[in-house]
Amino acid sequence: MVGVGARDGAPVAEVLGLIEETLRAAGLAPSRVVALATVEARAGAAGITGAAARLGVPVRGYPAAVLAGIAVPHPSATALAAVGTASVAEAAALAGGGELLVPKRRSRPVSGPARVTCAVAYRGQSEWNGPGRK
């Protein structure tokens, strides 16, 4: 499960680029991703839905209150102010349970501030190796 946090207007290229870079660094193939998870308020964001479409996976949105109740190693005051939870990427990755494999990472755009974060969690063999994902 890849948890994704994105500011308004974050482009598909930045979202997908960070996800691919993060997976590559962890030695994981993009085909192992079962879904992108995020806060409900961002679940329809073009950058996230576009990245999910390119990866061929669904987007799962969780209410901010649910994400706020999940303990994470890297909470953010910025995320709390923006969407009502101190973690989006890590908490969304962990929302269905599991183990955090890759803690929150930030994108590094050529210009301007980072607009995307992602984290990777492992939720168990049955979900990890879902249909067409072995």
mmCIF file of C-alpha atoms in Angstrom:
data_model
loop_
_atom_site.group_PDB
_atom_site.id
_atom_site.type_symbol
_atom_site.label_atom_id
_atom_site.label_comp_id
_atom_site.label_asym_id
_atom_site.label_seq_id
_atom_site.Cartn_x
_atom_site.Cartn_y
_atom_site.Cartn_z
ATOM 1 C CA MET A 1 0.000 0.000 0.000
ATOM 2 C CA VAL A 2 1.386 3.405 -0.944
ATOM 3 C CA GLY A 3 0.147 6.313 1.136
ATOM 4 C CA VAL A 4 0.216 9.638 -0.685
ATOM 5 C CA GLY A 5 -0.125 13.188 0.525
ATOM 6 C CA ALA A 6 -0.363 15.978 -2.035
ATOM 7 C CA ARG A 7 -0.889 19.713 -1.991
ATOM 8 C CA ASP A 8 -3.545 21.206 -4.244
ATOM 9 C CA GLY A 9 -2.363 21.247 -7.831
ATOM 10 C CA ALA A 10 0.379 18.615 -7.438
ATOM 11 C CA PRO A 11 0.871 17.188 -10.943
ATOM 12 C CA VAL A 12 0.713 13.521 -11.909
ATOM 13 C CA ALA A 13 4.393 13.584 -12.878
ATOM 14 C CA GLU A 14 5.445 14.661 -9.382
ATOM 15 C CA VAL A 15 3.179 12.127 -7.639
ATOM 16 C CA LEU A 16 4.138 9.241 -9.907
ATOM 17 C CA GLY A 17 7.808 10.215 -9.931
ATOM 18 C CA LEU A 18 8.016 10.144 -6.137
ATOM 19 C CA ILE A 19 6.171 6.820 -5.924
ATOM 20 C CA GLU A 20 8.416 5.199 -8.547
ATOM 21 C CA GLU A 21 11.589 6.597 -6.951
ATOM 22 C CA THR A 22 10.488 5.412 -3.502
ATOM 23 C CA LEU A 23 9.641 1.911 -4.720
ATOM 24 C CA ARG A 24 12.888 1.642 -6.670
ATOM 25 C CA ALA A 25 14.946 2.679 -3.617
ATOM 26 C CA ALA A 26 13.145 0.031 -1.536
ATOM 27 C CA GLY A 27 13.700 -2.655 -4.168
ATOM 28 C CA LEU A 28 9.964 -2.974 -4.882
ATOM 29 C CA ALA A 29 8.334 -3.203 -8.298
ATOM 30 C CA PRO A 30 5.413 -0.878 -9.108
ATOM 31 C CA SER A 31 3.406 -4.018 -9.933
ATOM 32 C CA ARG A 32 3.467 -4.848 -6.196
ATOM 33 C CA VAL A 33 1.315 -1.781 -5.370
ATOM 34 C CA VAL A 34 -2.320 -2.686 -4.660
ATOM 35 C CA ALA A 35 -3.684 0.850 -4.134
ATOM 36 C CA LEU A 36 -2.820 4.457 -3.398
ATOM 37 C CA ALA A 37 -4.230 5.626 -0.073
ATOM 38 C CA THR A 38 -4.768 9.211 0.991
ATOM 39 C CA VAL A 39 -7.003 11.506 3.006
ATOM 40 C CA GLU A 40 -10.592 11.734 1.683
ATOM 41 C CA ALA A 41 -10.197 15.439 0.949
ATOM 42 C CA ARG A 42 -7.474 14.644 -1.618
ATOM 43 C CA ALA A 43 -8.777 11.335 -3.004
ATOM 44 C CA GLY A 44 -10.101 13.051 -6.124
ATOM 45 C CA ALA A 45 -7.018 15.182 -6.765
ATOM 46 C CA ALA A 46 -5.881 14.916 -10.376
ATOM 47 C CA GLY A 47 -2.258 14.156 -9.457
ATOM 48 C CA ILE A 48 -3.243 11.240 -7.236
ATOM 49 C CA THR A 49 -5.953 9.807 -9.477
ATOM 50 C CA GLY A 50 -3.697 10.172 -12.508
ATOM 51 C CA ALA A 51 -0.831 8.351 -10.788
ATOM 52 C CA ALA A 52 -3.199 5.591 -9.674
ATOM 53 C CA ALA A 53 -4.490 5.215 -13.235
ATOM 54 C CA ARG A 54 -0.942 4.935 -14.591
ATOM 55 C CA LEU A 55 -0.159 2.278 -11.979
ATOM 56 C CA GLY A 56 -3.475 0.509 -12.645
ATOM 57 C CA VAL A 57 -4.614 0.630 -9.019
ATOM 58 C CA PRO A 58 -7.531 2.222 -7.134
ATOM 59 C CA VAL A 59 -7.386 5.221 -4.802
ATOM 60 C CA ARG A 60 -8.589 4.676 -1.235
ATOM 61 C CA GLY A 61 -9.602 7.765 0.693
ATOM 62 C CA TYR A 62 -9.795 7.816 4.484
ATOM 63 C CA PRO A 63 -11.449 10.464 6.666
ATOM 64 C CA ALA A 64 -8.980 12.819 8.348
ATOM 65 C CA ALA A 65 -10.322 11.742 11.748
ATOM 66 C CA VAL A 66 -9.387 8.124 11.011
ATOM 67 C CA LEU A 67 -5.878 9.072 9.885
ATOM 68 C CA ALA A 68 -5.437 11.332 12.923
ATOM 69 C CA GLY A 69 -5.891 8.306 15.188
ATOM 70 C CA ILE A 70 -2.987 6.354 13.651
ATOM 71 C CA ALA A 71 0.407 6.631 15.330
ATOM 72 C CA VAL A 72 3.147 7.566 12.847
ATOM 73 C CA PRO A 73 6.854 8.323 13.164
ATOM 74 C CA HIS A 74 6.807 11.650 11.290
ATOM 75 C CA PRO A 75 3.744 13.817 12.045
ATOM 76 C CA SER A 76 3.471 17.186 10.313
ATOM 77 C CA ALA A 77 1.986 20.448 11.533
ATOM 78 C CA THR A 78 1.608 21.486 7.887
ATOM 79 C CA ALA A 79 -0.609 18.483 7.100
ATOM 80 C CA LEU A 80 -2.606 19.063 10.283
ATOM 81 C CA ALA A 81 -3.318 22.658 9.283
ATOM 82 C CA ALA A 82 -4.138 21.740 5.673
ATOM 83 C CA VAL A 83 -6.342 18.646 6.020
ATOM 84 C CA GLY A 84 -7.005 18.036 9.725
ATOM 85 C CA THR A 85 -4.557 15.199 10.391
ATOM 86 C CA ALA A 86 -0.877 15.347 11.298
ATOM 87 C CA SER A 87 -0.118 12.552 8.832
ATOM 88 C CA VAL A 88 -1.446 11.690 5.412
ATOM 89 C CA ALA A 89 1.132 9.507 3.638
ATOM 90 C CA GLU A 90 2.227 7.357 6.587
ATOM 91 C CA ALA A 91 -1.190 7.155 8.239
ATOM 92 C CA ALA A 92 -2.968 6.342 4.957
ATOM 93 C CA ALA A 93 -0.428 3.622 4.163
ATOM 94 C CA LEU A 94 -1.077 2.122 7.607
ATOM 95 C CA ALA A 95 -4.847 2.706 7.745
ATOM 96 C CA GLY A 96 -5.712 -0.911 6.978
ATOM 97 C CA GLY A 97 -3.057 -2.252 9.313
ATOM 98 C CA GLY A 98 0.347 -3.616 8.483
ATOM 99 C CA GLU A 99 3.950 -2.583 8.820
ATOM 100 C CA LEU A 100 5.571 0.621 7.587
ATOM 101 C CA LEU A 101 8.275 -0.411 5.098
ATOM 102 C CA VAL A 102 9.265 3.048 3.886
ATOM 103 C CA PRO A 103 8.605 6.102 6.055
ATOM 104 C CA LYS A 104 7.423 9.378 4.567
ATOM 105 C CA ARG A 105 9.496 10.771 1.738
ATOM 106 C CA ARG A 106 9.092 14.145 0.023
ATOM 107 C CA SER A 107 9.250 14.887 -3.664
ATOM 108 C CA ARG A 108 12.117 16.986 -4.983
ATOM 109 C CA PRO A 109 10.778 19.043 -7.876
ATOM 110 C CA VAL A 110 13.195 20.888 -10.117
ATOM 111 C CA SER A 111 11.676 24.181 -9.029
ATOM 112 C CA GLY A 112 9.513 25.184 -6.107
ATOM 113 C CA PRO A 113 8.707 23.388 -2.867
ATOM 114 C CA ALA A 114 7.821 19.706 -2.524
ATOM 115 C CA ARG A 115 4.119 19.139 -3.116
ATOM 116 C CA VAL A 116 3.959 15.372 -2.577
ATOM 117 C CA THR A 117 4.791 12.867 0.146
ATOM 118 C CA CYS A 118 4.528 9.102 0.079
ATOM 119 C CA ALA A 119 5.107 6.136 2.370
ATOM 120 C CA VAL A 120 4.888 2.387 1.800
ATOM 121 C CA ALA A 121 3.301 -0.215 4.076
ATOM 122 C CA TYR A 122 3.101 -3.986 3.804
ATOM 123 C CA ARG A 123 -0.294 -5.380 4.750
ATOM 124 C CA GLY A 124 0.296 -9.087 4.341
ATOM 125 C CA GLN A 125 0.672 -11.670 1.635
ATOM 126 C CA SER A 126 -3.009 -11.878 0.655
ATOM 127 C CA GLU A 127 -3.228 -8.208 -0.274
ATOM 128 C CA TRP A 128 0.366 -7.794 -1.435
ATOM 129 C CA ASN A 129 0.029 -10.527 -4.040
ATOM 130 C CA GLY A 130 -3.506 -9.790 -5.174
ATOM 131 C CA PRO A 131 -4.768 -10.703 -8.635
ATOM 132 C CA GLY A 132 -2.140 -9.978 -11.260
ATOM 133 C CA ARG A 133 0.346 -8.699 -8.676
ATOM 134 C CA LYS A 134 2.707 -11.667 -8.122
#
